[in-house]
Amino acid sequence: MRKASRANRAVPDDQLRQFISHIDALTERLRPQRRPRDRHAPECSQQELKALAALGDRGTLTMSDLAGILSVPLSTATHTIDKLVDKDLVARKRVPQDRRIVQVTFSKRGKRIHRFVLESRLSTGRAVLETLNPRDRDAFLKQLAAITQAGTC
């Protein structure tokens, strides 16, 4: 199968607007609501949300690993974690064998919020995917993977 030429792949403006509108709507649906008891708590910055997502994906991390994942200097990662500690979302602990190593993990409150966010996103994702029949769902997920793996997002 030949790839279409760049000119044949040009996207009309109306399709581009439609695409962005659908992505925005889907993003909004996947963004969980805040827990009622947290509605007055301070918001998290994008960098803080990335750090929390990394902890959610990988569990306990060293500060060095977290800085690498976030693609920031260690001092920036430390500042980000300082803010999350102040918000009682994460906790630091030193490794007894090498006290120079600092590990970061969710606090008890952070674990509860992470679980709430994860359950909310899974529930919404399930509801979205259930609107498709299994064959269309597979095709949709393959196309979505192709888009996200293209490296242009």
PDB file of C-alpha atoms in Angstrom:
ATOM      1  CA  MET A   1       0.000   0.000   0.000  1.00  0.00           C
ATOM      2  CA  ARG A   2       1.418   3.380  -1.036  1.00  0.00           C
ATOM      3  CA  LYS A   3       1.442   6.337   1.269  1.00  0.00           C
ATOM      4  CA  ALA A   4      -0.573   9.292   0.058  1.00  0.00           C
ATOM      5  CA  SER A   5       1.417  12.298  -1.048  1.00  0.00           C
ATOM      6  CA  ARG A   6       1.569  15.262   1.304  1.00  0.00           C
ATOM      7  CA  ALA A   7      -0.785  17.234  -0.986  1.00  0.00           C
ATOM      8  CA  ASN A   8      -3.353  14.411  -0.900  1.00  0.00           C
ATOM      9  CA  ARG A   9      -3.179  14.346   2.905  1.00  0.00           C
ATOM     10  CA  ALA A  10      -3.943  18.058   3.349  1.00  0.00           C
ATOM     11  CA  VAL A  11      -6.631  18.504   5.985  1.00  0.00           C
ATOM     12  CA  PRO A  12      -9.479  20.906   5.227  1.00  0.00           C
ATOM     13  CA  ASP A  13     -10.047  23.591   7.876  1.00  0.00           C
ATOM     14  CA  ASP A  14     -13.532  22.320   8.743  1.00  0.00           C
ATOM     15  CA  GLN A  15     -12.119  18.846   9.512  1.00  0.00           C
ATOM     16  CA  LEU A  16      -9.327  20.379  11.557  1.00  0.00           C
ATOM     17  CA  ARG A  17     -11.820  22.399  13.616  1.00  0.00           C
ATOM     18  CA  GLN A  18     -13.978  19.283  14.042  1.00  0.00           C
ATOM     19  CA  PHE A  19     -10.965  17.230  15.164  1.00  0.00           C
ATOM     20  CA  ILE A  20      -9.879  19.848  17.724  1.00  0.00           C
ATOM     21  CA  SER A  21     -13.432  20.214  19.008  1.00  0.00           C
ATOM     22  CA  HIS A  22     -13.764  16.444  19.521  1.00  0.00           C
ATOM     23  CA  ILE A  23     -10.350  16.156  21.196  1.00  0.00           C
ATOM     24  CA  ASP A  24     -11.210  19.059  23.514  1.00  0.00           C
ATOM     25  CA  ALA A  25     -14.558  17.478  24.406  1.00  0.00           C
ATOM     26  CA  LEU A  26     -12.959  14.092  25.045  1.00  0.00           C
ATOM     27  CA  THR A  27     -10.211  15.688  27.149  1.00  0.00           C
ATOM     28  CA  GLU A  28     -12.817  17.496  29.211  1.00  0.00           C
ATOM     29  CA  ARG A  29     -14.768  14.260  29.739  1.00  0.00           C
ATOM     30  CA  LEU A  30     -11.619  12.441  30.871  1.00  0.00           C
ATOM     31  CA  ARG A  31     -10.648  15.201  33.316  1.00  0.00           C
ATOM     32  CA  PRO A  32     -12.074  14.021  36.637  1.00  0.00           C
ATOM     33  CA  GLN A  33     -14.060  16.316  38.836  1.00  0.00           C
ATOM     34  CA  ARG A  34     -12.483  17.268  42.125  1.00  0.00           C
ATOM     35  CA  ARG A  35     -13.629  15.395  45.168  1.00  0.00           C
ATOM     36  CA  PRO A  36     -16.170  17.575  47.027  1.00  0.00           C
ATOM     37  CA  ARG A  37     -13.958  17.689  50.120  1.00  0.00           C
ATOM     38  CA  ASP A  38     -11.041  18.968  47.985  1.00  0.00           C
ATOM     39  CA  ARG A  39     -12.884  21.741  46.151  1.00  0.00           C
ATOM     40  CA  HIS A  40     -11.201  24.453  48.251  1.00  0.00           C
ATOM     41  CA  ALA A  41      -7.745  22.871  48.153  1.00  0.00           C
ATOM     42  CA  PRO A  42      -5.098  24.626  46.054  1.00  0.00           C
ATOM     43  CA  GLU A  43      -4.929  23.658  42.380  1.00  0.00           C
ATOM     44  CA  CYS A  44      -1.911  21.782  41.049  1.00  0.00           C
ATOM     45  CA  SER A  45       0.277  23.207  38.294  1.00  0.00           C
ATOM     46  CA  GLN A  46       0.887  21.275  35.073  1.00  0.00           C
ATOM     47  CA  GLN A  47       4.340  20.275  36.365  1.00  0.00           C
ATOM     48  CA  GLU A  48       2.847  19.033  39.629  1.00  0.00           C
ATOM     49  CA  LEU A  49       0.226  17.036  37.720  1.00  0.00           C
ATOM     50  CA  LYS A  50       2.986  15.462  35.602  1.00  0.00           C
ATOM     51  CA  ALA A  51       4.867  14.477  38.755  1.00  0.00           C
ATOM     52  CA  LEU A  52       1.712  12.957  40.252  1.00  0.00           C
ATOM     53  CA  ALA A  53       1.034  11.082  37.007  1.00  0.00           C
ATOM     54  CA  ALA A  54       4.590   9.697  37.054  1.00  0.00           C
ATOM     55  CA  LEU A  55       4.097   8.470  40.624  1.00  0.00           C
ATOM     56  CA  GLY A  56       0.761   6.964  39.647  1.00  0.00           C
ATOM     57  CA  ASP A  57       2.342   5.137  36.700  1.00  0.00           C
ATOM     58  CA  ARG A  58       5.559   3.997  38.339  1.00  0.00           C
ATOM     59  CA  GLY A  59       5.021   4.091  42.089  1.00  0.00           C
ATOM     60  CA  THR A  60       7.812   5.259  44.366  1.00  0.00           C
ATOM     61  CA  LEU A  61      10.530   7.183  42.501  1.00  0.00           C
ATOM     62  CA  THR A  62      13.864   8.665  43.410  1.00  0.00           C
ATOM     63  CA  MET A  63      14.161  12.410  42.937  1.00  0.00           C
ATOM     64  CA  SER A  64      16.713  11.788  40.172  1.00  0.00           C
ATOM     65  CA  ASP A  65      14.362   9.438  38.323  1.00  0.00           C
ATOM     66  CA  LEU A  66      11.513  11.912  38.673  1.00  0.00           C
ATOM     67  CA  ALA A  67      13.665  14.751  37.321  1.00  0.00           C
ATOM     68  CA  GLY A  68      14.527  12.538  34.328  1.00  0.00           C
ATOM     69  CA  ILE A  69      10.895  11.649  33.673  1.00  0.00           C
ATOM     70  CA  LEU A  70       9.887  15.320  33.881  1.00  0.00           C
ATOM     71  CA  SER A  71      12.921  16.366  31.783  1.00  0.00           C
ATOM     72  CA  VAL A  72      13.866  19.020  34.316  1.00  0.00           C
ATOM     73  CA  PRO A  73      16.919  19.688  36.500  1.00  0.00           C
ATOM     74  CA  LEU A  74      16.959  18.040  39.922  1.00  0.00           C
ATOM     75  CA  SER A  75      16.448  21.439  41.580  1.00  0.00           C
ATOM     76  CA  THR A  76      13.224  21.992  39.603  1.00  0.00           C
ATOM     77  CA  ALA A  77      11.942  18.524  40.493  1.00  0.00           C
ATOM     78  CA  THR A  78      12.779  19.236  44.138  1.00  0.00           C
ATOM     79  CA  HIS A  79      10.834  22.512  44.021  1.00  0.00           C
ATOM     80  CA  THR A  80       7.847  20.738  42.435  1.00  0.00           C
ATOM     81  CA  ILE A  81       7.891  18.050  45.134  1.00  0.00           C
ATOM     82  CA  ASP A  82       8.216  20.730  47.847  1.00  0.00           C
ATOM     83  CA  LYS A  83       4.894  22.165  46.669  1.00  0.00           C
ATOM     84  CA  LEU A  84       3.262  18.721  46.557  1.00  0.00           C
ATOM     85  CA  VAL A  85       4.504  17.941  50.081  1.00  0.00           C
ATOM     86  CA  ASP A  86       2.989  21.248  51.243  1.00  0.00           C
ATOM     87  CA  LYS A  87      -0.328  20.149  49.670  1.00  0.00           C
ATOM     88  CA  ASP A  88      -0.036  16.790  51.490  1.00  0.00           C
ATOM     89  CA  LEU A  89      -0.117  14.846  48.211  1.00  0.00           C
ATOM     90  CA  VAL A  90       3.336  13.251  48.376  1.00  0.00           C
ATOM     91  CA  ALA A  91       5.889  12.286  50.996  1.00  0.00           C
ATOM     92  CA  ARG A  92       9.661  12.048  50.890  1.00  0.00           C
ATOM     93  CA  LYS A  93      11.716   9.333  52.486  1.00  0.00           C
ATOM     94  CA  ARG A  94      15.423   8.658  52.586  1.00  0.00           C
ATOM     95  CA  VAL A  95      16.879   5.277  51.697  1.00  0.00           C
ATOM     96  CA  PRO A  96      18.441   3.893  54.907  1.00  0.00           C
ATOM     97  CA  GLN A  97      21.368   2.291  53.023  1.00  0.00           C
ATOM     98  CA  ASP A  98      22.257   5.578  51.290  1.00  0.00           C
ATOM     99  CA  ARG A  99      20.823   8.673  52.919  1.00  0.00           C
ATOM    100  CA  ARG A 100      21.763  10.767  49.874  1.00  0.00           C
ATOM    101  CA  ILE A 101      18.954   9.078  47.940  1.00  0.00           C
ATOM    102  CA  VAL A 102      15.528  10.631  48.395  1.00  0.00           C
ATOM    103  CA  GLN A 103      12.458   8.704  47.323  1.00  0.00           C
ATOM    104  CA  VAL A 104       9.079  10.230  46.625  1.00  0.00           C
ATOM    105  CA  THR A 105       5.778   8.425  47.081  1.00  0.00           C
ATOM    106  CA  PHE A 106       2.123   9.333  47.530  1.00  0.00           C
ATOM    107  CA  SER A 107       1.033  10.436  50.991  1.00  0.00           C
ATOM    108  CA  LYS A 108      -2.085   8.760  52.419  1.00  0.00           C
ATOM    109  CA  ARG A 109      -4.178  11.671  51.129  1.00  0.00           C
ATOM    110  CA  GLY A 110      -2.383  11.549  47.786  1.00  0.00           C
ATOM    111  CA  LYS A 111      -3.126   7.826  47.442  1.00  0.00           C
ATOM    112  CA  ARG A 112      -6.820   8.404  48.114  1.00  0.00           C
ATOM    113  CA  ILE A 113      -6.993  11.210  45.557  1.00  0.00           C
ATOM    114  CA  HIS A 114      -5.009   9.202  43.003  1.00  0.00           C
ATOM    115  CA  ARG A 115      -7.386   6.256  43.442  1.00  0.00           C
ATOM    116  CA  PHE A 116     -10.395   8.595  43.027  1.00  0.00           C
ATOM    117  CA  VAL A 117      -8.915  10.157  39.868  1.00  0.00           C
ATOM    118  CA  LEU A 118      -7.986   6.775  38.402  1.00  0.00           C
ATOM    119  CA  GLU A 119     -11.422   5.280  39.065  1.00  0.00           C
ATOM    120  CA  SER A 120     -13.098   8.347  37.595  1.00  0.00           C
ATOM    121  CA  ARG A 121     -10.975   8.261  34.431  1.00  0.00           C
ATOM    122  CA  LEU A 122     -11.468   4.507  33.991  1.00  0.00           C
ATOM    123  CA  SER A 123     -15.223   4.887  34.405  1.00  0.00           C
ATOM    124  CA  THR A 124     -15.362   7.695  31.844  1.00  0.00           C
ATOM    125  CA  GLY A 125     -13.073   5.839  29.445  1.00  0.00           C
ATOM    126  CA  ARG A 126     -15.231   2.733  29.738  1.00  0.00           C
ATOM    127  CA  ALA A 127     -18.373   4.767  29.013  1.00  0.00           C
ATOM    128  CA  VAL A 128     -16.741   6.353  25.960  1.00  0.00           C
ATOM    129  CA  LEU A 129     -15.467   3.054  24.537  1.00  0.00           C
ATOM    130  CA  GLU A 130     -18.752   1.256  25.219  1.00  0.00           C
ATOM    131  CA  THR A 131     -20.424   3.525  22.654  1.00  0.00           C
ATOM    132  CA  LEU A 132     -18.501   1.586  19.976  1.00  0.00           C
ATOM    133  CA  ASN A 133     -18.983  -2.006  18.912  1.00  0.00           C
ATOM    134  CA  PRO A 134     -15.913  -4.224  19.489  1.00  0.00           C
ATOM    135  CA  ARG A 135     -14.703  -4.007  15.876  1.00  0.00           C
ATOM    136  CA  ASP A 136     -15.011  -0.209  15.751  1.00  0.00           C
ATOM    137  CA  ARG A 137     -13.401   0.021  19.192  1.00  0.00           C
ATOM    138  CA  ASP A 138     -10.364  -1.945  17.982  1.00  0.00           C
ATOM    139  CA  ALA A 139     -10.111   0.225  14.864  1.00  0.00           C
ATOM    140  CA  PHE A 140     -10.468   3.407  16.927  1.00  0.00           C
ATOM    141  CA  LEU A 141      -7.751   2.343  19.375  1.00  0.00           C
ATOM    142  CA  LYS A 142      -5.390   1.419  16.518  1.00  0.00           C
ATOM    143  CA  GLN A 143      -5.936   4.811  14.894  1.00  0.00           C
ATOM    144  CA  LEU A 144      -5.492   6.602  18.202  1.00  0.00           C
ATOM    145  CA  ALA A 145      -2.249   4.713  18.807  1.00  0.00           C
ATOM    146  CA  ALA A 146      -1.016   5.643  15.330  1.00  0.00           C
ATOM    147  CA  ILE A 147      -1.759   9.301  15.996  1.00  0.00           C
ATOM    148  CA  THR A 148      -0.084   9.379  19.396  1.00  0.00           C
ATOM    149  CA  GLN A 149       2.930   7.344  18.265  1.00  0.00           C
ATOM    150  CA  ALA A 150       3.499   9.582  15.253  1.00  0.00           C
ATOM    151  CA  GLY A 151       5.394  11.898  17.568  1.00  0.00           C
ATOM    152  CA  THR A 152       3.574  14.951  16.348  1.00  0.00           C
ATOM    153  CA  CYS A 153       1.313  15.278  19.378  1.00  0.00           C
TER     154      CYS A 153
END
